[in-house]
PDB file of C-alpha atoms in Angstrom:
ATOM      1  CA  MET W   7      55.088 104.199 157.118  1.00  0.00           C
ATOM      2  CA  ASP W   8      53.723 107.596 158.203  1.00  0.00           C
ATOM      3  CA  GLN W   9      54.700 106.992 161.803  1.00  0.00           C
ATOM      4  CA  PHE W  10      58.076 105.590 160.759  1.00  0.00           C
ATOM      5  CA  ILE W  11      59.152 108.592 158.714  1.00  0.00           C
ATOM      6  CA  SER W  12      57.767 111.005 161.327  1.00  0.00           C
ATOM      7  CA  ALA W  13      60.065 109.443 163.912  1.00  0.00           C
ATOM      8  CA  MET W  14      63.071 108.475 161.777  1.00  0.00           C
ATOM      9  CA  GLY W  15      63.216 111.187 159.091  1.00  0.00           C
ATOM     10  CA  GLN W  16      66.607 112.672 158.254  1.00  0.00           C
ATOM     11  CA  GLU W  17      67.515 116.117 156.917  1.00  0.00           C
ATOM     12  CA  ASP W  18      67.708 116.237 153.090  1.00  0.00           C
ATOM     13  CA  ALA W  19      67.237 112.480 152.763  1.00  0.00           C
ATOM     14  CA  ALA W  20      64.574 110.008 151.748  1.00  0.00           C
ATOM     15  CA  LEU W  21      64.509 106.707 153.618  1.00  0.00           C
ATOM     16  CA  LEU W  22      64.525 103.320 151.937  1.00  0.00           C
ATOM     17  CA  ILE W  23      62.783 101.252 154.591  1.00  0.00           C
ATOM     18  CA  ASP W  24      62.081  97.578 155.095  1.00  0.00           C
ATOM     19  CA  CYS W  25      58.424  97.402 156.113  1.00  0.00           C
ATOM     20  CA  GLN W  26      58.838  93.847 157.351  1.00  0.00           C
ATOM     21  CA  SER W  27      61.671  94.428 159.791  1.00  0.00           C
ATOM     22  CA  ASP W  28      60.966  98.146 160.384  1.00  0.00           C
ATOM     23  CA  LYS W  29      64.573  98.993 159.601  1.00  0.00           C
ATOM     24  CA  VAL W  30      66.096 101.747 157.511  1.00  0.00           C
ATOM     25  CA  LEU W  31      67.964 100.073 154.679  1.00  0.00           C
ATOM     26  CA  GLU W  32      69.433 103.288 153.331  1.00  0.00           C
ATOM     27  CA  GLU W  33      69.363 107.038 153.845  1.00  0.00           C
ATOM     28  CA  VAL W  34      68.972 108.372 150.319  1.00  0.00           C
ATOM     29  CA  VAL W  35      70.472 111.843 150.394  1.00  0.00           C
ATOM     30  CA  PHE W  36      69.253 114.389 147.836  1.00  0.00           C
ATOM     31  CA  PRO W  37      72.503 115.581 146.228  1.00  0.00           C
ATOM     32  CA  ASP W  38      71.430 119.206 145.728  1.00  0.00           C
ATOM     33  CA  SER W  39      68.493 121.618 145.924  1.00  0.00           C
ATOM     34  CA  SER W  40      67.869 121.760 142.172  1.00  0.00           C
ATOM     35  CA  HIS W  41      64.569 119.901 142.606  1.00  0.00           C
ATOM     36  CA  THR W  42      61.726 120.278 145.076  1.00  0.00           C
ATOM     37  CA  ILE W  43      58.952 117.958 146.243  1.00  0.00           C
ATOM     38  CA  LEU W  44      55.564 119.626 145.852  1.00  0.00           C
ATOM     39  CA  VAL W  45      52.731 118.110 147.861  1.00  0.00           C
ATOM     40  CA  CYS W  46      49.200 118.658 146.584  1.00  0.00           C
ATOM     41  CA  ASN W  47      46.125 117.847 148.663  1.00  0.00           C
ATOM     42  CA  SER W  48      43.157 116.877 146.491  1.00  0.00           C
ATOM     43  CA  ASN W  49      40.727 117.475 149.385  1.00  0.00           C
ATOM     44  CA  VAL W  50      39.257 114.047 148.692  1.00  0.00           C
ATOM     45  CA  LYS W  51      38.860 112.006 151.865  1.00  0.00           C
ATOM     46  CA  HIS W  52      39.918 108.339 152.008  1.00  0.00           C
ATOM     47  CA  GLN W  53      36.323 107.148 152.425  1.00  0.00           C
ATOM     48  CA  LEU W  54      36.501 104.190 150.032  1.00  0.00           C
ATOM     49  CA  GLY W  55      39.848 103.057 151.394  1.00  0.00           C
ATOM     50  CA  ALA W  56      38.451 101.673 154.650  1.00  0.00           C
ATOM     51  CA  SER W  57      36.558  98.958 152.774  1.00  0.00           C
ATOM     52  CA  GLU W  58      39.081  98.374 149.979  1.00  0.00           C
ATOM     53  CA  TYR W  59      42.264  97.933 152.044  1.00  0.00           C
ATOM     54  CA  PRO W  60      41.341  94.487 153.417  1.00  0.00           C
ATOM     55  CA  VAL W  61      40.269  93.454 149.911  1.00  0.00           C
ATOM     56  CA  ARG W  62      43.770  94.197 148.585  1.00  0.00           C
ATOM     57  CA  VAL W  63      45.319  92.248 151.464  1.00  0.00           C
ATOM     58  CA  GLN W  64      43.149  89.237 150.725  1.00  0.00           C
ATOM     59  CA  GLN W  65      43.918  89.404 147.010  1.00  0.00           C
ATOM     60  CA  CYS W  66      47.649  89.381 147.742  1.00  0.00           C
ATOM     61  CA  LYS W  67      47.206  86.349 149.995  1.00  0.00           C
ATOM     62  CA  VAL W  68      45.514  84.489 147.136  1.00  0.00           C
ATOM     63  CA  VAL W  69      48.575  85.199 144.986  1.00  0.00           C
ATOM     64  CA  GLU W  70      50.893  84.002 147.743  1.00  0.00           C
ATOM     65  CA  LYS W  71      49.090  80.652 147.847  1.00  0.00           C
ATOM     66  CA  ALA W  72      49.339  80.328 144.071  1.00  0.00           C
ATOM     67  CA  LEU W  73      53.068  81.068 144.216  1.00  0.00           C
ATOM     68  CA  GLY W  74      53.624  78.509 146.973  1.00  0.00           C
ATOM     69  CA  LYS W  75      51.716  75.861 145.081  1.00  0.00           C
ATOM     70  CA  ARG W  76      53.704  76.379 141.873  1.00  0.00           C
ATOM     71  CA  PHE W  77      57.196  77.160 143.194  1.00  0.00           C
ATOM     72  CA  GLY W  78      57.151  75.717 146.717  1.00  0.00           C
ATOM     73  CA  GLU W  79      56.033  77.445 149.891  1.00  0.00           C
ATOM     74  CA  GLN W  80      59.565  77.313 151.312  1.00  0.00           C
ATOM     75  CA  ASN W  81      60.640  79.853 148.691  1.00  0.00           C
ATOM     76  CA  PHE W  82      58.284  82.520 150.031  1.00  0.00           C
ATOM     77  CA  PRO W  83      58.971  82.952 153.756  1.00  0.00           C
ATOM     78  CA  ASN W  84      58.069  86.638 153.387  1.00  0.00           C
ATOM     79  CA  GLY W  85      55.069  86.065 151.150  1.00  0.00           C
ATOM     80  CA  LEU W  86      54.590  88.034 147.958  1.00  0.00           C
ATOM     81  CA  ARG W  87      57.652  90.107 148.769  1.00  0.00           C
ATOM     82  CA  ASP W  88      59.869  87.173 147.748  1.00  0.00           C
ATOM     83  CA  ALA W  89      58.276  86.871 144.315  1.00  0.00           C
ATOM     84  CA  THR W  90      59.804  88.225 141.129  1.00  0.00           C
ATOM     85  CA  PRO W  91      58.073  89.692 138.068  1.00  0.00           C
ATOM     86  CA  SER W  92      59.001  86.578 136.076  1.00  0.00           C
ATOM     87  CA  MET W  93      57.265  84.359 138.644  1.00  0.00           C
ATOM     88  CA  VAL W  94      54.102  86.432 138.434  1.00  0.00           C
ATOM     89  CA  GLU W  95      54.209  86.273 134.642  1.00  0.00           C
ATOM     90  CA  ASP W  96      54.644  82.505 134.872  1.00  0.00           C
ATOM     91  CA  LEU W  97      51.485  82.237 136.974  1.00  0.00           C
ATOM     92  CA  ARG W  98      49.573  84.285 134.436  1.00  0.00           C
ATOM     93  CA  LYS W  99      50.727  82.147 131.511  1.00  0.00           C
ATOM     94  CA  ALA W 100      49.786  79.020 133.454  1.00  0.00           C
ATOM     95  CA  ASN W 101      46.297  80.469 134.056  1.00  0.00           C
ATOM     96  CA  ALA W 102      46.932  80.215 137.793  1.00  0.00           C
ATOM     97  CA  LEU W 103      45.740  83.797 138.300  1.00  0.00           C
ATOM     98  CA  ASP W 104      42.784  85.702 136.938  1.00  0.00           C
ATOM     99  CA  ASP W 105      43.323  89.201 135.561  1.00  0.00           C
ATOM    100  CA  VAL W 106      42.573  91.035 138.819  1.00  0.00           C
ATOM    101  CA  HIS W 107      44.937  88.961 140.961  1.00  0.00           C
ATOM    102  CA  TYR W 108      47.608  89.125 138.261  1.00  0.00           C
ATOM    103  CA  ARG W 109      47.472  92.929 138.229  1.00  0.00           C
ATOM    104  CA  ARG W 110      47.596  93.139 142.033  1.00  0.00           C
ATOM    105  CA  ALA W 111      50.677  90.935 142.130  1.00  0.00           C
ATOM    106  CA  LYS W 112      52.296  92.734 139.212  1.00  0.00           C
ATOM    107  CA  HIS W 113      52.019  96.022 141.071  1.00  0.00           C
ATOM    108  CA  VAL W 114      53.570  94.679 144.267  1.00  0.00           C
ATOM    109  CA  VAL W 115      56.605  93.043 142.670  1.00  0.00           C
ATOM    110  CA  THR W 116      57.317  95.907 140.273  1.00  0.00           C
ATOM    111  CA  GLU W 117      56.814  98.556 142.957  1.00  0.00           C
ATOM    112  CA  ASN W 118      59.398  96.863 145.156  1.00  0.00           C
ATOM    113  CA  GLU W 119      61.866  97.102 142.282  1.00  0.00           C
ATOM    114  CA  ARG W 120      60.933 100.716 141.589  1.00  0.00           C
ATOM    115  CA  CYS W 121      61.616 101.723 145.202  1.00  0.00           C
ATOM    116  CA  GLN W 122      65.159 100.407 145.011  1.00  0.00           C
ATOM    117  CA  ALA W 123      65.700 101.915 141.557  1.00  0.00           C
ATOM    118  CA  PHE W 124      64.406 105.290 142.795  1.00  0.00           C
ATOM    119  CA  ALA W 125      66.880 105.249 145.681  1.00  0.00           C
ATOM    120  CA  ALA W 126      69.712 104.531 143.259  1.00  0.00           C
ATOM    121  CA  ALA W 127      68.596 107.298 140.895  1.00  0.00           C
ATOM    122  CA  ILE W 128      68.415 109.952 143.629  1.00  0.00           C
ATOM    123  CA  SER W 129      71.787 108.911 145.035  1.00  0.00           C
ATOM    124  CA  ALA W 130      73.273 109.300 141.557  1.00  0.00           C
ATOM    125  CA  GLY W 131      71.608 112.699 141.079  1.00  0.00           C
ATOM    126  CA  ASP W 132      69.573 111.347 138.159  1.00  0.00           C
ATOM    127  CA  PHE W 133      66.326 113.229 138.799  1.00  0.00           C
ATOM    128  CA  GLY W 134      65.041 112.409 135.327  1.00  0.00           C
ATOM    129  CA  ASP W 135      65.110 108.673 135.997  1.00  0.00           C
ATOM    130  CA  ALA W 136      63.670 109.209 139.476  1.00  0.00           C
ATOM    131  CA  GLY W 137      60.761 111.114 137.923  1.00  0.00           C
ATOM    132  CA  ARG W 138      60.171 108.398 135.339  1.00  0.00           C
ATOM    133  CA  LEU W 139      59.887 105.852 138.158  1.00  0.00           C
ATOM    134  CA  MET W 140      57.377 108.077 139.964  1.00  0.00           C
ATOM    135  CA  ASN W 141      55.225 108.261 136.830  1.00  0.00           C
ATOM    136  CA  GLU W 142      55.398 104.494 136.384  1.00  0.00           C
ATOM    137  CA  SER W 143      54.488 104.021 140.023  1.00  0.00           C
ATOM    138  CA  HIS W 144      51.360 106.123 139.658  1.00  0.00           C
ATOM    139  CA  SER W 145      50.289 104.266 136.524  1.00  0.00           C
ATOM    140  CA  SER W 146      50.684 100.982 138.377  1.00  0.00           C
ATOM    141  CA  LEU W 147      48.785 102.200 141.438  1.00  0.00           C
ATOM    142  CA  ARG W 148      46.036 103.517 139.169  1.00  0.00           C
ATOM    143  CA  ASP W 149      45.706 100.620 136.726  1.00  0.00           C
ATOM    144  CA  ASP W 150      47.050  97.512 138.472  1.00  0.00           C
ATOM    145  CA  PHE W 151      46.443  98.046 142.180  1.00  0.00           C
ATOM    146  CA  GLU W 152      43.474 100.371 141.525  1.00  0.00           C
ATOM    147  CA  VAL W 153      43.821 102.618 144.580  1.00  0.00           C
ATOM    148  CA  SER W 154      43.696 106.010 142.897  1.00  0.00           C
ATOM    149  CA  CYS W 155      40.662 108.165 142.100  1.00  0.00           C
ATOM    150  CA  PRO W 156      39.682 110.591 139.296  1.00  0.00           C
ATOM    151  CA  GLU W 157      40.659 113.725 141.231  1.00  0.00           C
ATOM    152  CA  ILE W 158      44.116 112.374 142.036  1.00  0.00           C
ATOM    153  CA  ASN W 159      44.608 111.275 138.431  1.00  0.00           C
ATOM    154  CA  THR W 160      43.725 114.812 137.349  1.00  0.00           C
ATOM    155  CA  LEU W 161      46.394 116.284 139.632  1.00  0.00           C
ATOM    156  CA  VAL W 162      49.032 113.920 138.270  1.00  0.00           C
ATOM    157  CA  GLU W 163      48.060 114.663 134.664  1.00  0.00           C
ATOM    158  CA  LEU W 164      48.087 118.412 135.293  1.00  0.00           C
ATOM    159  CA  ALA W 165      51.501 118.231 136.945  1.00  0.00           C
ATOM    160  CA  GLN W 166      52.940 116.301 134.033  1.00  0.00           C
ATOM    161  CA  GLN W 167      51.888 119.111 131.684  1.00  0.00           C
ATOM    162  CA  VAL W 168      54.259 121.627 133.311  1.00  0.00           C
ATOM    163  CA  ASP W 169      57.813 122.097 132.074  1.00  0.00           C
ATOM    164  CA  GLY W 170      60.267 121.261 134.813  1.00  0.00           C
ATOM    165  CA  VAL W 171      58.178 118.463 136.308  1.00  0.00           C
ATOM    166  CA  VAL W 172      60.041 115.163 136.149  1.00  0.00           C
ATOM    167  CA  GLY W 173      57.531 112.926 137.940  1.00  0.00           C
ATOM    168  CA  SER W 174      54.283 112.826 139.880  1.00  0.00           C
ATOM    169  CA  ARG W 175      52.291 110.176 141.725  1.00  0.00           C
ATOM    170  CA  ILE W 176      49.691 109.506 144.370  1.00  0.00           C
ATOM    171  CA  THR W 177      51.019 109.113 147.907  1.00  0.00           C
ATOM    172  CA  GLY W 178      49.603 107.620 151.066  1.00  0.00           C
ATOM    173  CA  GLY W 179      46.887 105.022 151.355  1.00  0.00           C
ATOM    174  CA  GLY W 180      45.080 105.868 148.142  1.00  0.00           C
ATOM    175  CA  PHE W 181      41.464 106.646 147.188  1.00  0.00           C
ATOM    176  CA  GLY W 182      42.085 110.358 147.713  1.00  0.00           C
ATOM    177  CA  GLY W 183      44.557 112.317 149.764  1.00  0.00           C
ATOM    178  CA  CYS W 184      47.652 113.830 148.164  1.00  0.00           C
ATOM    179  CA  THR W 185      50.053 113.654 145.269  1.00  0.00           C
ATOM    180  CA  VAL W 186      53.799 114.270 145.388  1.00  0.00           C
ATOM    181  CA  THR W 187      55.547 115.853 142.421  1.00  0.00           C
ATOM    182  CA  LEU W 188      59.271 116.134 141.796  1.00  0.00           C
ATOM    183  CA  VAL W 189      59.862 119.427 140.023  1.00  0.00           C
ATOM    184  CA  LYS W 190      62.739 121.767 139.267  1.00  0.00           C
ATOM    185  CA  SER W 191      62.912 124.283 142.105  1.00  0.00           C
ATOM    186  CA  SER W 192      62.755 127.175 139.643  1.00  0.00           C
ATOM    187  CA  GLU W 193      59.356 125.990 138.372  1.00  0.00           C
ATOM    188  CA  VAL W 194      57.550 125.402 141.676  1.00  0.00           C
ATOM    189  CA  GLU W 195      55.475 128.595 141.555  1.00  0.00           C
ATOM    190  CA  LYS W 196      54.364 127.944 137.982  1.00  0.00           C
ATOM    191  CA  LEU W 197      53.353 124.404 138.897  1.00  0.00           C
ATOM    192  CA  GLU W 198      51.346 125.556 141.910  1.00  0.00           C
ATOM    193  CA  GLU W 199      49.448 128.116 139.841  1.00  0.00           C
ATOM    194  CA  HIS W 200      48.665 125.557 137.142  1.00  0.00           C
ATOM    195  CA  LEU W 201      47.410 122.939 139.603  1.00  0.00           C
ATOM    196  CA  GLN W 202      45.260 125.337 141.595  1.00  0.00           C
ATOM    197  CA  SER W 203      43.716 126.966 138.536  1.00  0.00           C
ATOM    198  CA  GLU W 204      43.000 123.887 136.424  1.00  0.00           C
ATOM    199  CA  TYR W 205      41.910 121.631 139.290  1.00  0.00           C
ATOM    200  CA  ARG W 206      39.256 124.133 140.331  1.00  0.00           C
ATOM    201  CA  LYS W 207      38.008 124.335 136.731  1.00  0.00           C
ATOM    202  CA  ARG W 208      37.618 120.567 136.475  1.00  0.00           C
ATOM    203  CA  TRP W 209      36.311 119.709 139.943  1.00  0.00           C
ATOM    204  CA  GLU W 210      34.837 123.006 141.188  1.00  0.00           C
ATOM    205  CA  LYS W 211      36.853 122.828 144.391  1.00  0.00           C
ATOM    206  CA  ALA W 212      40.291 123.857 145.555  1.00  0.00           C
ATOM    207  CA  CYS W 213      43.435 121.839 145.972  1.00  0.00           C
ATOM    208  CA  ILE W 214      46.107 122.818 148.474  1.00  0.00           C
ATOM    209  CA  THR W 215      49.769 122.876 147.485  1.00  0.00           C
ATOM    210  CA  PHE W 216      52.930 123.317 149.503  1.00  0.00           C
ATOM    211  CA  ALA W 217      56.582 122.846 148.697  1.00  0.00           C
ATOM    212  CA  SER W 218      58.412 120.424 150.922  1.00  0.00           C
ATOM    213  CA  LYS W 219      61.841 118.979 151.555  1.00  0.00           C
ATOM    214  CA  PRO W 220      63.009 115.989 153.593  1.00  0.00           C
ATOM    215  CA  GLY W 221      63.514 116.984 157.193  1.00  0.00           C
ATOM    216  CA  ILE W 222      64.487 115.495 160.510  1.00  0.00           C
ATOM    217  CA  GLY W 223      61.856 113.478 162.335  1.00  0.00           C
ATOM    218  CA  ALA W 224      60.622 113.914 165.904  1.00  0.00           C
ATOM    219  CA  HIS W 225      63.491 114.847 168.235  1.00  0.00           C
ATOM    220  CA  PRO W 226      64.156 116.727 171.474  1.00  0.00           C
ATOM    221  CA  MET W 227      64.278 120.486 170.991  1.00  0.00           C
ATOM    222  CA  GLU W 228      66.264 123.023 172.954  1.00  0.00           C
ATOM    223  CA  THR W 229      63.608 125.318 174.373  1.00  0.00           C
ATOM    224  CA  SER W 230      64.050 128.612 176.148  1.00  0.00           C
ATOM    225  CA  PRO W 231      62.915 128.631 179.803  1.00  0.00           C
ATOM    226  CA  TRP W 232      60.680 131.564 178.881  1.00  0.00           C
ATOM    227  CA  ILE W 233      58.707 129.298 176.528  1.00  0.00           C
ATOM    228  CA  TRP W 234      58.119 126.796 179.313  1.00  0.00           C
ATOM    229  CA  LEU W 235      56.998 129.599 181.612  1.00  0.00           C
ATOM    230  CA  LEU W 236      54.614 130.935 178.996  1.00  0.00           C
ATOM    231  CA  PHE W 237      52.926 127.585 178.422  1.00  0.00           C
ATOM    232  CA  TYR W 238      52.997 126.089 181.896  1.00  0.00           C
ATOM    233  CA  GLY W 239      53.093 129.141 184.174  1.00  0.00           C
ATOM    234  CA  PRO W 240      49.301 129.703 184.187  1.00  0.00           C
ATOM    235  CA  PHE W 241      48.723 126.108 185.323  1.00  0.00           C
ATOM    236  CA  VAL W 242      51.045 126.123 188.325  1.00  0.00           C
ATOM    237  CA  LYS W 243      49.041 125.133 191.404  1.00  0.00           C
ATOM    238  CA  ASP W 244      51.031 127.159 193.948  1.00  0.00           C
ATOM    239  CA  LYS W 245      49.323 130.567 194.305  1.00  0.00           C
ATOM    240  CA  ASP W 246      52.493 132.513 195.094  1.00  0.00           C
ATOM    241  CA  ALA W 247      54.300 130.980 192.101  1.00  0.00           C
ATOM    242  CA  ARG W 248      51.333 131.735 189.833  1.00  0.00           C
ATOM    243  CA  ARG W 249      51.199 135.334 191.108  1.00  0.00           C
ATOM    244  CA  THR W 250      54.933 135.702 190.404  1.00  0.00           C
ATOM    245  CA  PHE W 251      54.399 134.368 186.876  1.00  0.00           C
ATOM    246  CA  TRP W 252      51.688 136.901 186.034  1.00  0.00           C
ATOM    247  CA  PHE W 253      53.694 139.744 187.566  1.00  0.00           C
ATOM    248  CA  GLY W 254      56.768 138.794 185.542  1.00  0.00           C
ATOM    249  CA  LEU W 255      54.712 138.473 182.379  1.00  0.00           C
ATOM    250  CA  SER W 256      53.166 141.921 182.840  1.00  0.00           C
ATOM    251  CA  ILE W 257      56.634 143.441 183.351  1.00  0.00           C
ATOM    252  CA  ALA W 258      57.907 141.710 180.198  1.00  0.00           C
ATOM    253  CA  VAL W 259      54.956 142.997 178.170  1.00  0.00           C
ATOM    254  CA  ALA W 260      55.479 146.516 179.472  1.00  0.00           C
ATOM    255  CA  VAL W 261      59.186 146.454 178.605  1.00  0.00           C
ATOM    256  CA  ILE W 262      58.515 145.134 175.088  1.00  0.00           C
ATOM    257  CA  SER W 263      55.783 147.741 174.541  1.00  0.00           C
ATOM    258  CA  ALA W 264      58.070 150.561 175.692  1.00  0.00           C
ATOM    259  CA  ALA W 265      60.876 149.330 173.440  1.00  0.00           C
ATOM    260  CA  MET W 266      58.574 149.238 170.423  1.00  0.00           C
ATOM    261  CA  THR W 267      57.299 152.746 171.152  1.00  0.00           C
ATOM    262  CA  LEU W 268      60.842 154.063 171.490  1.00  0.00           C
ATOM    263  CA  THR W 269      61.872 152.412 168.219  1.00  0.00           C
ATOM    264  CA  GLN W 270      58.893 153.931 166.369  1.00  0.00           C
ATOM    265  CA  ALA W 271      59.666 157.375 167.841  1.00  0.00           C
ATOM    266  CA  ARG W 272      63.279 157.201 166.658  1.00  0.00           C
ATOM    267  CA  GLN W 273      62.221 156.116 163.136  1.00  0.00           C
ATOM    268  CA  SER W 274      59.788 159.041 162.841  1.00  0.00           C
TER     269      SER W 274
END
């Protein structure tokens, strides 16, 4: 997903993506700038994740087999993605899943629904409902899928204490990393101060915050020829061309220096 959004991101829009077909289902445009996404880095590395990721995959496969056995394998061509919350509940009531596998499946099927509900809420400008879904998502990732960690939970709890915050959750692969918080734009500074101050008190280390907004992904940029000369000029193999580059650069520096001196002299 990281690579997908880096390449396909759109200005002022979230992307509802289909991770199976790698297609954008919908560009979810933020209707206004009344709310901001604040990213907070816990400075906890994803060390546990390397060993736990394959465990989660295997647990989901166990659920897929249980679903196929009870409802027919032909009904799940896309695996657990085709299941509904009622199907998962049915497996639990039939004692076809233990508690751990039930909670893993519950997270997957409810998170799929939350993603679509979040897209609808943002499109409708209902930031309150979008924030509620973010909070529910974090609770599910923490309690059912169990991919959070104490430091991340602290950041979410601290964010939820601040007026103007509508929702907060872990983001990324889990077991550390960052949180994302949807907050009124007027309250961003207050939120940053609260997170940085209280997180240090609890964990004796800093967190890093920065406000963000959806932006365009990787794309060709119009670059001035002078920029290309600056970066590639020194590496030109032809001696005469390289000598011309350095001569031109020295002239440019001299002109800029003279202009700055003249400006300062006029101001004084």
